[in-house]
Amino acid sequence: MAQHGFFYENEEVKEARFQIFKENVRLIERHNQEGNHTYKLGINKFADLTNEEFFAKYAKNSIASLKVASLNQSSFVYKNMKDIPASFDWRDHNAVTAVKDQGRCGSCWAFSAVATIEGIIAIRSGNLNELSEQHILDCNYKHEGCNSGTQINAIDFVIKNGGLASETDYPYTGIPTSCANNKQSSLSSKITDIGFIPFNNETALLEAVANQPVSVDVDITTWQFYRSGVLTGKCGTNLNHAVALVGYGESKDGVKFWLVKNSWGLGWGEDGYMKLHRNIDAKEGMCGIAKLGCYPIA
């Protein structure tokens, strides 16, 4: 409670949350003591929530994105690339800003989109700047806010708006309010189009990530207490969360992974990042990561 600033309205609620916390700690310790996993779990700010509550607060609906993407599968600009590096991390190339925290707002879609826009602008211009998720929350013409939205509409807003304000000019509050579109837009953040990764194609996804950070939707059912290592094992493919892929690689144990930038703050995962199993047998990829991907074109 002290670490995360939690306060409960009365002793009854506090006791109920404590019981949930204890059950979660048992689950975490049992997993870590088994010793046959490629990843560790850990206590974090979600430890007083049941998995159902966690899911209800942080999951989104990706059906609309799938419908739009299905109409735009023909033009993939990174098709049949050669000489793709065995591993790559866009953080090493000044194309990834610090991990952010969406808070209690269901705005993962905006954070995922902005991370990819920040990335492609940095790659093209050589300048890495934090851009504003709040600008999208407040001004997106689809009026998508904390109750979910799509990266496609977020990127489309930036295209039509002629740019996106910086985080400094338009800081994040996590509460959608009236649009302040007169705030200075960062002229270097202009995006011209949006591209889509072919469905269920990890090879195409790799080709894209080798060229720029990519926005993907995933299933977060098993993500609640992830702490470190490569997440392997059972994972659903019901897309319900948006993240940014900022690299890929292989662990010391030979497990290939995707490098995921999340928007749950530094206290989750590996300082806000996750390594997610790559090149599994299922065509959808681990946690459905290959089902729906898109990227801004600058």
Coordinates of C-alpha atoms in Angstrom, one line a residue:
M1 CA 0.0 0.0 0.0
A2 CA 2.8 2.4 0.9
Q3 CA 4.8 1.6 -2.2
H4 CA 1.9 2.2 -4.7
G5 CA 0.0 4.8 -2.7
F6 CA -3.1 2.6 -2.2
F7 CA -5.8 3.6 0.2
Y8 CA -9.0 1.6 0.8
E9 CA -12.3 3.1 1.9
N10 CA -12.7 0.9 5.0
E11 CA -11.2 -2.0 6.8
E12 CA -13.6 -4.5 5.2
V13 CA -12.4 -3.6 1.7
K14 CA -8.8 -3.5 2.9
E15 CA -9.1 -7.1 4.3
A16 CA -10.7 -8.3 1.1
R17 CA -7.9 -6.8 -1.0
F18 CA -5.3 -8.3 1.4
Q19 CA -6.8 -11.8 0.9
I20 CA -6.5 -11.3 -2.9
F21 CA -3.0 -10.1 -2.5
K22 CA -2.0 -13.2 -0.4
E23 CA -3.5 -15.5 -3.0
N24 CA -1.5 -13.7 -5.7
V25 CA 1.7 -13.9 -3.8
R26 CA 1.2 -17.7 -3.3
L27 CA 0.7 -18.0 -7.1
I28 CA 3.9 -15.9 -7.8
E29 CA 6.0 -17.8 -5.4
R30 CA 4.7 -21.2 -6.5
H31 CA 5.6 -20.3 -10.1
N32 CA 9.1 -19.1 -9.3
Q33 CA 9.9 -22.1 -7.1
E34 CA 9.0 -24.6 -9.8
G35 CA 12.3 -23.6 -11.5
N36 CA 11.4 -25.0 -15.0
H37 CA 10.1 -21.7 -16.5
T38 CA 11.9 -19.3 -18.8
Y39 CA 10.4 -16.3 -16.9
K40 CA 9.8 -15.1 -13.4
L41 CA 6.7 -13.5 -11.9
G42 CA 6.8 -10.7 -9.3
I43 CA 4.6 -8.6 -7.0
N44 CA 3.6 -5.3 -8.7
K45 CA 0.8 -2.7 -8.6
F46 CA -1.7 -5.2 -9.9
A47 CA -1.2 -7.6 -6.9
D48 CA -4.4 -6.6 -5.1
L49 CA -6.5 -7.4 -8.2
T50 CA -8.0 -10.7 -9.2
N51 CA -7.1 -11.7 -12.8
E52 CA -10.7 -11.0 -13.8
E53 CA -10.5 -7.5 -12.3
F54 CA -7.1 -6.9 -13.9
F55 CA -8.6 -8.0 -17.2
A56 CA -11.7 -5.8 -16.9
K57 CA -9.6 -2.7 -16.2
Y58 CA -6.8 -3.1 -18.8
A59 CA -8.3 -5.1 -21.7
K60 CA -9.7 -3.6 -24.8
N61 CA -11.6 -4.7 -27.8
S62 CA -9.7 -5.1 -31.1
I63 CA -12.5 -6.2 -33.4
A64 CA -12.7 -2.7 -35.1
S65 CA -9.0 -2.7 -35.8
L66 CA -9.2 -6.2 -37.4
K67 CA -12.0 -5.0 -39.7
V68 CA -10.0 -2.0 -40.8
A69 CA -6.8 -3.9 -41.2
S70 CA -8.5 -6.6 -43.3
L71 CA -9.2 -4.0 -46.0
N72 CA -5.5 -2.9 -46.2
Q73 CA -3.5 -6.1 -46.5
S74 CA -2.1 -5.6 -50.0
S75 CA 0.7 -3.0 -49.6
F76 CA 3.4 -4.2 -47.2
V77 CA 6.5 -2.1 -47.8
Y78 CA 9.0 -4.4 -46.1
K79 CA 8.2 -7.5 -48.1
N80 CA 11.0 -10.0 -48.8
M81 CA 13.8 -8.1 -47.1
K82 CA 17.2 -9.6 -47.0
D83 CA 20.1 -9.4 -44.5
I84 CA 17.8 -9.0 -41.5
P85 CA 20.0 -8.9 -38.3
A86 CA 19.7 -11.8 -35.9
S87 CA 18.8 -9.4 -33.1
F88 CA 17.9 -5.7 -33.0
D89 CA 16.9 -3.2 -30.3
W90 CA 15.7 0.2 -31.3
R91 CA 16.6 1.6 -27.8
D92 CA 20.2 1.3 -29.0
H93 CA 19.5 3.5 -32.0
N94 CA 17.9 6.5 -30.1
A95 CA 14.4 5.6 -31.4
V96 CA 12.6 4.7 -28.1
T97 CA 11.5 7.2 -25.4
A98 CA 11.2 6.3 -21.7
V99 CA 8.5 3.9 -20.6
K100 CA 5.2 5.6 -19.7
D101 CA 2.3 4.7 -17.5
Q102 CA -1.3 4.9 -18.8
G103 CA -2.6 4.8 -15.3
R104 CA -6.2 3.7 -14.7
C105 CA -7.2 4.9 -18.2
G106 CA -7.7 2.3 -21.0
S107 CA -5.5 4.2 -23.3
C108 CA -3.0 1.6 -24.3
W109 CA -4.0 2.1 -28.0
A110 CA -2.8 5.7 -27.8
F111 CA 0.5 4.8 -26.1
S112 CA 1.2 2.0 -28.6
A113 CA 0.6 4.4 -31.5
V114 CA 2.6 7.2 -30.1
A115 CA 5.6 4.9 -29.4
T116 CA 5.7 4.0 -33.1
I117 CA 5.3 7.6 -34.2
E118 CA 8.1 8.7 -31.9
G119 CA 10.2 5.9 -33.3
I120 CA 9.8 6.5 -37.0
I121 CA 10.3 10.3 -36.6
A122 CA 13.5 9.7 -34.7
I123 CA 14.7 7.3 -37.4
R124 CA 13.9 9.7 -40.2
S125 CA 15.1 12.9 -38.5
G126 CA 17.7 11.8 -36.0
N127 CA 15.8 13.6 -33.2
L128 CA 13.9 11.6 -30.5
N129 CA 11.1 13.5 -28.7
E130 CA 8.3 12.5 -26.4
L131 CA 5.0 13.1 -28.0
S132 CA 1.5 13.5 -26.5
E133 CA -0.9 10.7 -25.9
Q134 CA -3.3 13.2 -24.2
H135 CA -3.5 15.2 -27.5
I136 CA -5.0 12.0 -29.1
L137 CA -7.3 11.3 -26.1
D138 CA -8.7 14.8 -26.2
C139 CA -8.8 15.5 -29.9
N140 CA -9.2 12.2 -31.8
Y141 CA -12.2 12.7 -34.1
K142 CA -13.5 9.1 -33.2
H143 CA -13.8 10.3 -29.6
E144 CA -12.0 7.2 -28.3
G145 CA -10.9 7.7 -24.7
C146 CA -10.2 5.7 -21.6
N147 CA -12.8 3.0 -22.6
S148 CA -10.5 1.8 -25.4
G149 CA -9.7 2.8 -29.0
T150 CA -7.6 1.8 -31.9
Q151 CA -4.0 2.6 -32.9
I152 CA -5.3 2.9 -36.5
N153 CA -7.5 5.9 -35.6
A154 CA -4.8 7.4 -33.4
I155 CA -2.3 7.4 -36.3
D156 CA -5.0 8.6 -38.7
F157 CA -5.7 11.5 -36.4
V158 CA -2.0 12.5 -36.4
I159 CA -2.0 12.3 -40.2
K160 CA -5.1 14.5 -40.6
N161 CA -4.0 16.9 -37.8
G162 CA -0.7 17.6 -39.5
G163 CA 1.3 16.5 -36.5
L164 CA 1.2 15.8 -32.8
A165 CA 1.9 18.0 -29.8
S166 CA 4.9 17.2 -27.6
E167 CA 4.5 15.7 -24.2
T168 CA 5.8 18.9 -22.7
D169 CA 3.2 21.0 -24.6
Y170 CA 0.3 18.7 -23.9
P171 CA 1.1 16.5 -20.8
Y172 CA -0.7 13.3 -20.0
T173 CA -3.4 13.3 -17.3
G174 CA -5.2 10.1 -18.1
I175 CA -8.5 12.0 -18.1
P176 CA -10.1 12.9 -21.5
T177 CA -11.1 16.6 -21.5
S178 CA -12.0 19.2 -24.1
C179 CA -9.6 19.3 -27.1
A180 CA -6.8 22.0 -26.8
N181 CA -5.7 21.6 -30.4
N182 CA -4.3 25.1 -30.4
K183 CA -1.3 23.7 -28.5
Q184 CA 1.9 23.9 -30.5
S185 CA 2.2 20.8 -32.7
S186 CA 5.6 19.3 -33.2
L187 CA 6.1 19.9 -37.0
S188 CA 8.6 17.0 -37.0
S189 CA 5.9 14.6 -36.0
K190 CA 4.1 14.6 -39.4
I191 CA 2.9 11.2 -40.6
T192 CA 1.8 10.6 -44.2
D193 CA 0.2 7.1 -44.1
I194 CA -0.3 3.9 -42.1
G195 CA 1.0 0.4 -43.1
F196 CA -0.3 -3.0 -42.0
I197 CA 1.5 -6.2 -41.3
P198 CA 0.1 -9.3 -43.2
F199 CA -2.1 -11.3 -40.8
N200 CA -0.6 -14.2 -38.9
N201 CA 2.9 -13.7 -40.4
E202 CA 5.8 -13.5 -37.9
T203 CA 8.3 -13.3 -40.8
A204 CA 6.6 -10.1 -42.1
L205 CA 6.5 -8.8 -38.5
L206 CA 10.2 -9.4 -38.1
E207 CA 10.9 -7.6 -41.4
A208 CA 8.9 -4.6 -40.2
V209 CA 10.4 -4.4 -36.7
A210 CA 13.9 -4.5 -38.3
N211 CA 13.0 -1.2 -39.9
Q212 CA 10.9 0.6 -37.3
P213 CA 9.0 0.1 -34.1
V214 CA 5.6 -1.5 -34.8
S215 CA 2.2 -1.4 -33.0
V216 CA 0.6 -4.7 -32.2
D217 CA -2.4 -6.1 -30.3
V218 CA -1.9 -9.0 -27.9
D219 CA -3.7 -11.1 -25.4
I220 CA -2.7 -10.1 -21.8
T221 CA -4.4 -12.9 -19.9
T222 CA -1.1 -14.2 -18.5
W223 CA 0.7 -10.9 -18.2
Q224 CA -0.5 -9.6 -14.9
F225 CA 2.6 -10.5 -12.8
Y226 CA 5.3 -10.9 -15.4
R227 CA 8.7 -9.8 -14.0
S228 CA 11.6 -11.0 -16.1
G229 CA 12.8 -13.5 -18.7
V230 CA 11.0 -14.8 -21.9
L231 CA 7.3 -15.3 -21.5
T232 CA 6.6 -18.8 -22.8
G233 CA 3.9 -21.4 -22.3
K234 CA 0.1 -21.0 -22.6
C235 CA -1.3 -17.7 -23.8
G236 CA -4.6 -16.8 -25.4
T237 CA -5.0 -15.1 -28.8
N238 CA -8.0 -13.0 -28.0
L239 CA -6.6 -9.5 -28.8
N240 CA -7.3 -7.1 -25.9
H241 CA -4.2 -4.9 -25.4
A242 CA -1.9 -2.7 -27.5
V243 CA 1.9 -2.5 -27.1
A244 CA 4.9 -1.5 -29.2
L245 CA 7.4 -3.9 -30.6
V246 CA 10.8 -2.2 -30.4
G247 CA 13.1 -5.1 -31.1
Y248 CA 13.8 -8.8 -31.0
G249 CA 16.5 -11.2 -30.0
E250 CA 17.5 -14.5 -28.4
S251 CA 18.1 -15.4 -24.8
K252 CA 21.2 -17.0 -23.4
D253 CA 19.2 -20.3 -23.3
G254 CA 18.4 -20.0 -27.0
V255 CA 14.8 -18.8 -26.7
K256 CA 13.9 -16.3 -29.4
F257 CA 11.8 -13.3 -28.2
W258 CA 10.1 -10.1 -29.2
L259 CA 11.0 -7.0 -27.2
V260 CA 7.8 -5.4 -26.1
K261 CA 7.4 -1.8 -24.8
N262 CA 4.4 -1.7 -22.5
S263 CA 2.6 1.3 -20.9
W264 CA 2.2 0.1 -17.3
G265 CA 5.1 2.0 -15.9
L266 CA 8.6 1.0 -14.8
G267 CA 7.4 -1.2 -12.0
W268 CA 6.0 -3.8 -14.3
G269 CA 8.2 -6.4 -16.1
E270 CA 11.8 -5.6 -16.9
D271 CA 11.6 -1.9 -16.2
G272 CA 8.4 -1.7 -18.2
Y273 CA 9.5 -4.1 -21.0
M274 CA 8.7 -7.7 -21.7
K275 CA 10.4 -10.4 -23.7
L276 CA 7.7 -12.5 -25.4
H277 CA 8.4 -15.9 -27.1
R278 CA 9.0 -15.5 -30.8
N279 CA 8.7 -18.1 -33.7
I280 CA 6.3 -20.4 -32.0
D281 CA 4.4 -23.1 -33.9
A282 CA 1.0 -21.2 -33.8
K283 CA 0.5 -19.0 -36.8
E284 CA -0.9 -16.2 -34.6
G285 CA 2.3 -16.0 -32.6
M286 CA 2.7 -15.9 -28.9
C287 CA -0.3 -14.2 -27.3
G288 CA -1.6 -13.5 -30.8
I289 CA 1.2 -11.0 -31.5
A290 CA 1.2 -11.7 -35.2
K291 CA -2.5 -11.3 -35.7
L292 CA -2.7 -7.5 -36.0
G293 CA 0.2 -5.1 -36.5
C294 CA 0.5 -1.7 -38.0
Y295 CA 3.1 1.1 -38.4
P296 CA 3.1 4.8 -39.3
I297 CA 4.8 5.9 -42.5
A298 CA 6.7 9.2 -42.4

